N, CA, C and O of each residue as an XYZ file, in Angstrom:
264
protein
N      57.458    165.402     -6.083
C      56.111    164.910     -6.234
C      56.120    163.378     -6.157
O      57.054    162.732     -6.632
N      55.093    162.815     -5.567
C      54.987    161.369     -5.373
C      54.308    160.739     -6.590
O      53.277    161.219     -7.060
N      54.903    159.660     -7.086
C      54.337    158.941     -8.224
C      53.435    157.819     -7.692
O      53.919    156.748     -7.325
N      52.129    158.074     -7.653
C      51.177    157.109     -7.090
C      50.954    155.899     -8.003
O      50.519    154.845     -7.539
N      51.247    156.046     -9.284
C      51.034    154.915    -10.187
C      51.970    153.755     -9.859
O      51.620    152.593    -10.064
N      53.145    154.068     -9.354
C      54.092    153.020     -8.967
C      53.509    152.187     -7.833
O      53.565    150.957     -7.872
N      52.956    152.843     -6.833
C      52.387    152.134     -5.694
C      51.102    151.402     -6.080
O      50.807    150.337     -5.538
N      50.355    151.959     -6.994
C      49.130    151.312     -7.442
C      49.454    150.033     -8.207
O      48.808    149.009     -7.982
N      50.423    150.064     -9.090
C      50.812    148.872     -9.836
C      51.418    147.819     -8.913
O      51.151    146.630     -9.084
N      52.224    148.230     -7.945
C      52.794    147.276     -6.993
C      51.700    146.625     -6.155
O      51.738    145.418     -5.916
N      50.743    147.401     -5.713
C      49.645    146.865     -4.915
C      48.764    145.921     -5.711
O      48.351    144.875     -5.210
N      48.476    146.293     -6.958
C      47.640    145.442     -7.810
C      48.350    144.138     -8.138
O      47.721    143.080     -8.140
N      49.645    144.194     -8.413
C      50.366    142.959     -8.723
C      50.539    142.094     -7.486
O      50.506    140.869     -7.600
N      50.721    142.677     -6.314
C      50.787    141.895     -5.074
C      49.444    141.216     -4.811
O      49.405    140.057     -4.398
N      48.362    141.921     -5.045
C      47.025    141.344     -4.871
C      46.807    140.191     -5.850
O      46.244    139.161     -5.480
N      47.249    140.359     -7.091
C      47.120    139.307     -8.098
C      47.924    138.065     -7.691
O      47.443    136.944     -7.856
N      49.118    138.248     -7.173
C      49.934    137.120     -6.726
C      49.256    136.385     -5.575
O      49.279    135.155     -5.527
N      48.656    137.121     -4.655
C      47.951    136.500     -3.529
C      46.755    135.694     -4.026
O      46.525    134.583     -3.549
N      45.995    136.227     -4.968
C      44.833    135.519     -5.522
C      45.269    134.255     -6.241
O      44.644    133.208     -6.070
N      46.318    134.324     -7.036
C      46.807    133.142     -7.757
C      47.294    132.083     -6.776
O      47.024    130.898     -6.969
N      48.006    132.486     -5.728
C      48.478    131.528     -4.727
C      47.307    130.862     -4.023
O      47.355    129.662     -3.757
N      46.260    131.610     -3.717
C      45.073    131.043     -3.069
C      44.367    130.055     -3.987
O      43.926    128.999     -3.535
N      44.255    130.386     -5.270
C      43.617    129.480     -6.227
C      44.422    128.188     -6.376
O      43.837    127.110     -6.473
N      45.748    128.281     -6.394
C      46.588    127.086     -6.473
C      46.420    126.242     -5.213
O      46.383    125.014     -5.295
N      46.319    126.885     -4.045
C      46.121    126.171     -2.791
C      44.810    125.392     -2.805
O      44.760    124.266     -2.311
N      43.757    125.968     -3.358
C      42.446    125.317     -3.378
C      42.285    124.325     -4.525
O      41.318    123.564     -4.546
N      43.213    124.321     -5.474
C      43.095    123.473     -6.647
C      43.271    122.005     -6.276
O      44.141    121.655     -5.479
N      42.450    121.167     -6.853
C      42.542    119.732     -6.670
C      43.342    119.155     -7.827
O      43.024    119.419     -8.987
N      44.373    118.374     -7.532
C      45.164    117.828     -8.624
C      45.815    116.508     -8.231
O      46.119    116.269     -7.062
N      46.017    115.679     -9.209
C      46.759    114.438     -9.094
C      47.804    114.444    -10.196
O      47.516    114.829    -11.329
N      49.009    114.021     -9.868
C      50.048    113.973    -10.879
C      51.010    112.844    -10.571
O      51.203    112.472     -9.413
N      51.597    112.316    -11.597
C      52.641    111.305    -11.423
C      53.707    111.559    -12.474
O      53.423    112.040    -13.571
N      54.926    111.227    -12.119
C      56.040    111.490    -13.011
C      57.061    110.365    -12.873
O      57.315    109.870    -11.775
N      57.636    109.976    -13.995
C      58.702    108.983    -14.012
C      59.893    109.583    -14.744
O      59.735    110.267    -15.755
N      61.074    109.321    -14.227
C      62.266    109.811    -14.897
C      63.428    108.859    -14.645
O      63.286    107.887    -13.902
N      64.536    109.122    -15.236
C      65.756    108.312    -15.114
C      65.501    106.880    -15.557
O      65.875    105.935    -14.863
N      64.870    106.720    -16.701
C      64.592    105.394    -17.226
C      63.584    104.623    -16.390
O      63.736    103.418    -16.191
N      62.566    105.297    -15.903
C      61.511    104.718    -15.055
C      62.054    104.148    -13.736
O      61.411    103.292    -13.130
N      63.220    104.608    -13.289
C      63.776    104.169    -12.013
C      63.310    105.041    -10.859
O      63.389    104.633     -9.700
N      62.834    106.220    -11.161
C      62.399    107.164    -10.137
C      60.978    107.591    -10.461
O      60.726    108.171    -11.517
N      60.044    107.307     -9.553
C      58.629    107.607     -9.789
C      58.099    108.448     -8.633
O      58.361    108.158     -7.466
N      57.351    109.489     -8.974
C      56.756    110.375     -7.984
C      55.256    110.460     -8.260
O      54.846    110.762     -9.381
N      54.439    110.194     -7.242
C      52.991    110.353     -7.313
C      52.579    111.394     -6.298
O      52.851    111.244     -5.107
N      51.928    112.445     -6.753
C      51.494    113.520     -5.875
C      49.986    113.654     -5.934
O      49.384    113.499     -6.997
N      49.370    113.943     -4.790
C      47.920    114.091     -4.702
C      47.608    115.237     -3.752
O      48.168    115.319     -2.658
N      46.718    116.112     -4.171
C      46.280    117.226     -3.335
C      44.758    117.253     -3.367
O      44.162    117.397     -4.434
N      44.121    117.114     -2.195
C      42.666    117.159     -2.110
C      42.134    118.569     -2.260
O      40.948    118.757     -2.532
N      42.976    119.545     -2.091
C      42.511    120.922     -2.127
C      41.808    121.254     -0.820
O      41.742    120.420      0.083
N      41.297    122.437     -0.718
C      40.566    122.856      0.481
C      39.103    122.559      0.246
O      38.359    123.415     -0.232
N      38.694    121.368      0.575
C      37.299    120.992      0.309
C      36.425    121.280      1.512
O      36.878    121.213      2.655
N      35.191    121.596      1.249
C      34.256    121.878      2.326
C      33.656    120.578      2.820
O      33.644    119.579      2.102
N      33.166    120.590      4.029
C      32.592    119.407      4.641
C      31.092    119.308      4.410
O      30.451    118.400      4.939
N      30.524    120.210      3.641
C      29.088    120.211      3.387
C      28.786    119.206      2.280
O      29.374    119.261      1.199
N      27.869    118.292      2.561
C      27.471    117.294      1.579
C      26.030    117.582      1.175
O      25.138    117.634      2.022
N      25.813    117.764     -0.102
C      24.471    118.052     -0.609
C      23.947    116.777     -1.267
O      24.577    116.228     -2.170
N      22.789    116.318     -0.804
C      22.191    115.115     -1.362
C      20.830    115.452     -1.946
O      20.098    116.294     -1.427
N      20.517    114.782     -3.022
C      19.208    114.970     -3.652
C      18.150    114.283     -2.800
O      18.430    113.253     -2.187
N      16.943    114.832     -2.750
C      15.883    114.194     -1.963
C      15.508    112.854     -2.549
O      15.640    112.627     -3.752
N      15.045    111.979     -1.703
C      14.667    110.636     -2.130
C      13.418    110.704     -2.994
O      12.513    111.490     -2.715
N      13.360    109.892     -4.034
C      12.226    109.855     -4.952
C      11.379    108.603     -4.724
O      10.721    108.128     -5.649
N      11.389    108.063     -3.504
C      10.659    106.823     -3.208
C       9.153    106.990     -3.357
O       8.480    106.051     -3.782
N       8.606    108.150     -3.023
C       7.166    108.388     -3.088
C       6.783    109.168     -4.342
O       5.832    109.950     -4.305
N       7.484    108.981     -5.427
C       7.188    109.741     -6.648
C       5.989    109.183     -7.411
O       5.572    109.778     -8.405
N       5.424    108.054     -6.974
C       4.272    107.485     -7.684
C       2.967    108.204     -7.368
O       1.948    107.958     -8.015
N       2.992    109.101     -6.365
C       1.783    109.855     -6.020
C       1.566    110.954     -7.051
O       2.507    111.644     -7.444
N       0.322    111.111     -7.485
C       0.001    112.143     -8.488
C      -0.948    113.131     -7.944
O      -1.331    114.069     -8.643
């Protein structure tokens, strides 16, 4: 007899790993680290997967009209 729970747990955990990897890929982060008595410094920057859509609020220049 085939144990389907084994395949279900493997599939669910593989899906979870893929989701976590995607979230880490899209995450925006900046980090810096110093070690060896401040002789070695690393600065890392990741913009993440940002969209090119820019949303701007409408201008309020004519707000004096009632």
